[in-house]
Amino acid sequence: MFSGRVAVVTGSAQGLGKVFSGVLLERGSKVCISDVNQSELEKTYKEFKSKYAENVISQQCDVTDSEQLKEVFRKTKDTYGQLDLVVNNAGIVNEKNWQQCIDVNLNGTIRGTMLGMEYMRKDKGGKGGLILNMSSLAGIFPVNYTPAYAASKHGVIGYTRSWSMHPDVVNNGVRLVCLCPAFVDTDMIKMDDDSKFVGTDLAQQVIEKFGIMSTDHIIPVFVNAIEDEENNGSVISITLKGANKIPLPMP
Ligand SMILES: NC(=O)c1ccc[n+]([C@@H]2O[C@H](COP(=O)([O-])OP(=O)(O)OC[C@H]3O[C@@H](n4cnc5c(N)ncnc54)[C@H](O)[C@@H]3O)[C@@H](O)[C@H]2O)c1
């Protein structure tokens, strides 16, 4: 399932993207790591390269820049000859610069999803594959201290679910899945920058209520989404209590 498969992971210099890339490499996949943060990307690349040699490549990429993202896909296909998995993981919280928040989280995911379909659809020369989009519990529930972040993550769910129901995509072997974790122990939830939240105190109260998961808590759900080839269109919430598929609300 993992051995010899080829993946692109955005925002993978640190946090969940780095963890996901490590999980794939450990299991024998080939991974193109990419991030807007060049220095952190370089460090992560060196770390992975020493363990996984030719199975990892790296390409700096800001997901708000279509040309840079296209280059990630081009380089991956040129190097490894195929593409099987796209993890649209790059994300930020920034309520002051809400335009950037939407552009990275939602538009970046749309760009990566479109490229993923272009490279993996069987009618376009691919072999089928999985597009795994990072949403959040903030994509399912309203969040009063991050309205723009919540909007971006709601958008990721709507976009992902919509394509997963398109016959041209389903019939050409591409599946799409959304992961929606609650708070995970990464830099994203650090209270280090007052542009992140509209009310750090509100954020702190909710974090205390839900608790913080380790990145390890997300790994089995990530692995299962890849292994379960019947899984298309699911939106999976992940909290300290476990993982659940969120049913599609029908009118
Ligand atoms: N940590 C959480 O509590 C949590 C919860 C739910 C969902 N998520 C989602 O998980 C994903 C990963 O977040 P994380 O928690 O690992 O955060 P993180 O801040 O540790 O990592 C995010 C990575 O994305 C990169 N990035 C930011 N802007 C980018 C851009 N324009 N182009 C390319 N890369 C960019 C950053 O440099 C960083 O390496 C995000 O989509 C986030 O919204 C996180």
Short mmCIF file of C-alpha atoms and ligand atoms in Angstrom, two decimals:
data_model
loop_
_atom_site.label_atom_id
_atom_site.label_comp_id
_atom_site.label_asym_id
_atom_site.label_seq_id
_atom_site.Cartn_x
_atom_site.Cartn_y
_atom_site.Cartn_z
CA MET A 1 0.00 0.00 0.00
CA PHE A 2 2.81 2.45 0.89
CA SER A 3 5.92 0.94 -0.63
CA GLY A 4 6.88 2.58 -3.92
CA ARG A 5 3.95 5.01 -3.81
CA VAL A 6 4.71 8.65 -4.56
CA ALA A 7 3.38 11.59 -2.52
CA VAL A 8 3.40 15.37 -2.49
CA VAL A 9 2.93 16.94 0.96
CA THR A 10 2.56 20.73 1.26
CA GLY A 11 3.58 22.63 4.39
CA SER A 12 5.82 19.74 5.39
CA ALA A 13 8.85 21.49 6.91
CA GLN A 14 7.35 21.10 10.39
CA GLY A 15 4.24 20.12 12.34
CA LEU A 16 1.73 17.65 10.93
CA GLY A 17 3.06 17.85 7.36
CA LYS A 18 6.51 16.75 8.56
CA VAL A 19 4.95 13.96 10.64
CA PHE A 20 2.85 12.75 7.67
CA SER A 21 5.91 12.80 5.39
CA GLY A 22 7.92 10.81 7.95
CA VAL A 23 5.13 8.21 8.22
CA LEU A 24 5.06 7.78 4.43
CA LEU A 25 8.86 7.56 4.13
CA GLU A 26 9.10 5.08 7.00
CA ARG A 27 6.69 2.81 5.14
CA GLY A 28 8.65 2.95 1.88
CA SER A 29 6.89 5.74 -0.03
CA LYS A 30 8.68 8.43 -2.01
CA VAL A 31 7.86 11.96 -0.90
CA CYS A 32 8.31 15.48 -2.21
CA ILE A 33 8.32 17.71 0.85
CA SER A 34 7.59 21.40 0.29
CA ASP A 35 7.07 24.52 2.36
CA VAL A 36 7.15 28.29 2.14
CA ASN A 37 9.72 28.31 4.97
CA GLN A 38 12.99 27.63 3.14
CA SER A 39 15.30 27.32 6.17
CA GLU A 40 13.02 24.91 8.06
CA LEU A 41 12.45 22.95 4.84
CA GLU A 42 16.21 22.61 4.37
CA LYS A 43 16.61 21.23 7.91
CA THR A 44 13.80 18.71 7.48
CA TYR A 45 15.13 17.67 4.08
CA LYS A 46 18.60 16.97 5.53
CA GLU A 47 17.07 14.95 8.37
CA PHE A 48 14.94 12.83 5.99
CA LYS A 49 17.65 12.53 3.34
CA SER A 50 20.06 10.96 5.86
CA LYS A 51 17.47 8.25 6.62
CA TYR A 52 15.60 7.79 3.37
CA ALA A 53 18.15 8.78 0.70
CA GLU A 54 16.68 8.93 -2.80
CA ASN A 55 13.12 8.47 -1.55
CA VAL A 56 12.83 12.12 -0.55
CA ILE A 57 13.07 15.29 -2.60
CA SER A 58 12.33 18.85 -1.58
CA GLN A 59 10.97 21.90 -3.35
CA GLN A 60 10.29 25.28 -1.76
CA CYS A 61 6.71 26.30 -2.45
CA ASP A 62 4.22 28.91 -1.31
CA VAL A 63 0.82 27.36 -1.98
CA THR A 64 -0.62 30.79 -2.79
CA ASP A 65 1.63 30.83 -5.87
CA SER A 66 0.21 28.59 -8.62
CA GLU A 67 3.49 28.41 -10.54
CA GLN A 68 5.46 27.31 -7.48
CA LEU A 69 2.89 24.64 -6.71
CA LYS A 70 2.91 23.43 -10.32
CA GLU A 71 6.69 23.06 -10.03
CA VAL A 72 6.29 20.76 -7.02
CA PHE A 73 4.08 18.42 -9.05
CA ARG A 74 6.29 18.63 -12.15
CA LYS A 75 9.44 17.84 -10.17
CA THR A 76 7.78 14.93 -8.35
CA LYS A 77 6.53 13.33 -11.58
CA ASP A 78 9.87 13.97 -13.35
CA THR A 79 11.81 12.39 -10.49
CA TYR A 80 9.62 9.43 -9.61
CA GLY A 81 7.55 8.94 -12.78
CA GLN A 82 4.15 8.88 -11.06
CA LEU A 83 1.97 10.40 -8.35
CA ASP A 84 -0.34 8.51 -5.99
CA LEU A 85 -1.06 10.79 -3.04
CA VAL A 86 -1.43 14.53 -2.48
CA VAL A 87 -1.65 15.87 1.06
CA ASN A 88 -2.86 19.48 0.98
CA ASN A 89 -1.64 20.28 4.46
CA ALA A 90 -0.18 23.83 4.39
CA GLY A 91 -2.18 26.08 6.67
CA ILE A 92 -2.08 29.18 8.86
CA VAL A 93 -4.24 30.93 11.45
CA ASN A 94 -4.30 34.67 10.94
CA GLU A 95 -7.44 36.68 11.61
CA LYS A 96 -5.69 40.05 11.04
CA ASN A 97 -4.57 39.03 7.57
CA TRP A 98 -7.72 37.02 6.84
CA GLN A 99 -7.17 37.27 3.09
CA GLN A 100 -3.89 35.39 3.47
CA CYS A 101 -5.60 32.84 5.71
CA ILE A 102 -8.20 32.13 3.01
CA ASP A 103 -5.58 32.12 0.26
CA VAL A 104 -3.32 29.59 1.99
CA ASN A 105 -5.93 27.33 3.57
CA LEU A 106 -8.72 27.31 1.00
CA ASN A 107 -7.29 28.54 -2.30
CA GLY A 108 -4.04 26.64 -1.68
CA THR A 109 -6.04 23.46 -1.14
CA ILE A 110 -8.07 24.12 -4.28
CA ARG A 111 -4.86 24.64 -6.30
CA GLY A 112 -3.34 21.44 -4.91
CA THR A 113 -6.54 19.46 -5.46
CA MET A 114 -6.81 20.56 -9.10
CA LEU A 115 -3.20 19.62 -9.76
CA GLY A 116 -3.69 16.32 -7.95
CA MET A 117 -6.66 15.46 -10.18
CA GLU A 118 -4.75 16.50 -13.30
CA TYR A 119 -1.81 14.22 -12.44
CA MET A 120 -3.70 11.24 -11.03
CA ARG A 121 -6.91 10.90 -13.10
CA LYS A 122 -6.74 7.79 -15.29
CA ASP A 123 -8.13 9.66 -18.31
CA LYS A 124 -5.24 12.13 -17.96
CA GLY A 125 -2.53 9.46 -17.89
CA GLY A 126 -2.44 8.84 -14.12
CA LYS A 127 -3.18 5.65 -12.18
CA GLY A 128 -5.75 7.08 -9.76
CA GLY A 129 -4.88 8.07 -6.19
CA LEU A 130 -5.88 9.92 -3.06
CA ILE A 131 -6.17 13.63 -2.31
CA LEU A 132 -6.12 14.15 1.43
CA ASN A 133 -7.13 17.65 2.44
CA MET A 134 -6.49 19.05 5.91
CA SER A 135 -9.56 20.70 7.30
CA SER A 136 -10.14 21.02 11.04
CA LEU A 137 -12.84 20.70 13.67
CA ALA A 138 -13.13 24.43 12.84
CA GLY A 139 -14.41 23.26 9.43
CA ILE A 140 -17.40 21.59 11.09
CA PHE A 141 -18.26 23.92 14.00
CA PRO A 142 -18.31 27.71 14.29
CA VAL A 143 -15.29 29.17 16.08
CA ASN A 144 -15.78 32.65 17.54
CA TYR A 145 -12.05 33.43 17.92
CA THR A 146 -11.07 32.39 14.35
CA PRO A 147 -13.95 33.21 11.96
CA ALA A 148 -11.79 33.45 8.81
CA TYR A 149 -9.90 30.25 9.67
CA ALA A 150 -13.25 28.51 10.26
CA ALA A 151 -14.56 29.82 6.93
CA SER A 152 -11.46 28.52 5.13
CA LYS A 153 -11.77 25.09 6.73
CA HIS A 154 -15.55 24.87 6.09
CA GLY A 155 -14.65 25.69 2.49
CA VAL A 156 -12.11 22.87 2.34
CA ILE A 157 -14.80 20.39 3.39
CA GLY A 158 -17.36 21.68 0.87
CA TYR A 159 -14.82 21.66 -1.93
CA THR A 160 -13.44 18.21 -1.13
CA ARG A 161 -16.85 16.57 -0.66
CA SER A 162 -18.14 18.13 -3.87
CA TRP A 163 -15.34 16.73 -6.05
CA SER A 164 -15.58 13.35 -4.32
CA MET A 165 -19.12 13.08 -5.71
CA HIS A 166 -18.21 13.98 -9.28
CA PRO A 167 -18.52 10.93 -11.56
CA ASP A 168 -15.57 11.99 -13.76
CA VAL A 169 -13.34 11.96 -10.70
CA VAL A 170 -14.73 8.79 -9.12
CA ASN A 171 -14.64 6.87 -12.42
CA ASN A 172 -11.04 7.90 -12.97
CA GLY A 173 -9.81 6.44 -9.70
CA VAL A 174 -9.27 9.57 -7.61
CA ARG A 175 -10.57 9.58 -4.03
CA LEU A 176 -10.79 12.65 -1.80
CA VAL A 177 -10.85 12.67 2.00
CA CYS A 178 -10.81 15.43 4.67
CA LEU A 179 -9.19 15.17 8.09
CA CYS A 180 -10.61 17.43 10.79
CA PRO A 181 -8.53 17.36 13.97
CA ALA A 182 -9.23 19.32 17.14
CA PHE A 183 -6.15 20.91 18.76
CA VAL A 184 -2.84 19.29 17.89
CA ASP A 185 0.46 20.08 19.56
CA THR A 186 2.16 22.12 16.83
CA ASP A 187 3.27 25.75 16.41
CA MET A 188 -0.16 26.59 15.01
CA ILE A 189 -1.82 26.69 18.42
CA LYS A 190 0.97 28.62 20.18
CA MET A 191 -0.25 31.93 21.60
CA ASP A 192 2.85 33.64 20.18
CA ASP A 193 1.29 36.17 17.84
CA ASP A 194 -1.71 38.40 18.47
CA SER A 195 -2.65 38.42 14.78
CA LYS A 196 -3.72 34.76 15.05
CA PHE A 197 -6.90 34.90 17.13
CA VAL A 198 -9.72 37.35 17.79
CA GLY A 199 -9.43 36.93 21.54
CA THR A 200 -6.60 34.76 22.83
CA ASP A 201 -8.58 34.25 26.07
CA LEU A 202 -11.48 32.69 24.12
CA ALA A 203 -9.03 30.38 22.33
CA GLN A 204 -7.41 29.37 25.60
CA GLN A 205 -10.78 28.46 27.17
CA VAL A 206 -11.67 26.16 24.26
CA ILE A 207 -8.21 24.57 24.20
CA GLU A 208 -8.57 23.81 27.90
CA LYS A 209 -11.98 22.24 27.28
CA PHE A 210 -10.89 20.01 24.37
CA GLY A 211 -7.29 19.34 25.44
CA ILE A 212 -4.34 19.03 23.08
CA MET A 213 -3.58 15.90 21.06
CA SER A 214 -0.06 14.80 20.23
CA THR A 215 0.74 14.53 16.52
CA ASP A 216 1.01 10.75 17.10
CA HIS A 217 -2.73 10.71 17.78
CA ILE A 218 -3.42 11.73 14.16
CA ILE A 219 -1.15 9.11 12.53
CA PRO A 220 -3.51 6.05 12.64
CA VAL A 221 -6.32 8.09 11.08
CA PHE A 222 -3.97 9.35 8.37
CA VAL A 223 -2.74 5.81 7.66
CA ASN A 224 -6.27 4.41 7.61
CA ALA A 225 -7.47 7.07 5.14
CA ILE A 226 -4.73 5.93 2.75
CA GLU A 227 -5.24 2.20 3.28
CA ASP A 228 -9.02 2.17 3.03
CA GLU A 229 -9.56 2.30 -0.72
CA GLU A 230 -13.35 2.31 -0.25
CA ASN A 231 -13.06 5.57 1.63
CA ASN A 232 -14.03 8.41 -0.69
CA GLY A 233 -15.66 11.68 0.37
CA SER A 234 -15.42 11.13 4.08
CA VAL A 235 -14.87 13.95 6.52
CA ILE A 236 -13.21 12.59 9.65
CA SER A 237 -13.21 14.43 12.96
CA ILE A 238 -10.35 13.61 15.32
CA THR A 239 -10.47 14.44 19.03
CA LEU A 240 -8.93 12.94 22.15
CA LYS A 241 -12.05 10.72 22.30
CA GLY A 242 -11.37 9.18 18.87
CA ALA A 243 -12.06 9.54 15.15
CA ASN A 244 -15.52 9.71 13.57
CA LYS A 245 -16.86 10.07 10.05
CA ILE A 246 -19.15 13.13 9.96
CA PRO A 247 -22.37 12.17 8.16
CA LEU A 248 -23.35 14.23 5.15
CA PRO A 249 -26.33 16.38 6.19
CA MET A 250 -29.01 15.90 3.54
CA PRO A 251 -31.71 18.55 3.00
N1 LIG B 1 -2.43 22.15 15.04
C1 LIG B 1 -3.75 22.10 15.13
O1 LIG B 1 -4.33 22.24 16.21
C2 LIG B 1 -4.57 21.82 13.90
C3 LIG B 1 -5.90 21.40 14.07
C4 LIG B 1 -6.69 21.15 12.95
C5 LIG B 1 -6.16 21.29 11.69
N2 LIG B 1 -4.87 21.68 11.54
C6 LIG B 1 -4.37 21.84 10.18
O2 LIG B 1 -3.25 21.00 9.97
C7 LIG B 1 -2.41 21.57 8.97
C8 LIG B 1 -0.97 21.59 9.47
O3 LIG B 1 -0.87 22.51 10.53
P1 LIG B 1 0.13 22.32 11.76
O4 LIG B 1 -0.68 22.19 12.98
O5 LIG B 1 1.14 21.29 11.46
O6 LIG B 1 0.77 23.78 11.81
P2 LIG B 1 2.28 24.28 11.67
O7 LIG B 1 2.20 25.74 11.81
O8 LIG B 1 3.18 23.52 12.58
O9 LIG B 1 2.67 23.85 10.17
C9 LIG B 1 2.13 24.48 9.06
C10 LIG B 1 3.18 24.46 7.94
O10 LIG B 1 2.60 25.10 6.80
C11 LIG B 1 3.58 25.97 6.26
N3 LIG B 1 2.97 27.05 5.49
C12 LIG B 1 2.35 28.16 5.95
N4 LIG B 1 1.97 28.94 4.93
C13 LIG B 1 2.35 28.30 3.80
C14 LIG B 1 2.25 28.61 2.42
N5 LIG B 1 1.70 29.75 2.01
N6 LIG B 1 2.73 27.72 1.53
C15 LIG B 1 3.31 26.57 1.94
N7 LIG B 1 3.46 26.23 3.23
C16 LIG B 1 2.98 27.09 4.15
C17 LIG B 1 4.34 26.49 7.46
O11 LIG B 1 5.60 27.05 7.10
C18 LIG B 1 4.44 25.23 8.31
O12 LIG B 1 5.58 24.48 7.99
C19 LIG B 1 -2.99 22.95 8.67
O13 LIG B 1 -3.77 22.91 7.50
C20 LIG B 1 -3.86 23.23 9.88
O14 LIG B 1 -4.90 24.14 9.59
C21 LIG B 1 -4.05 21.94 12.62
#
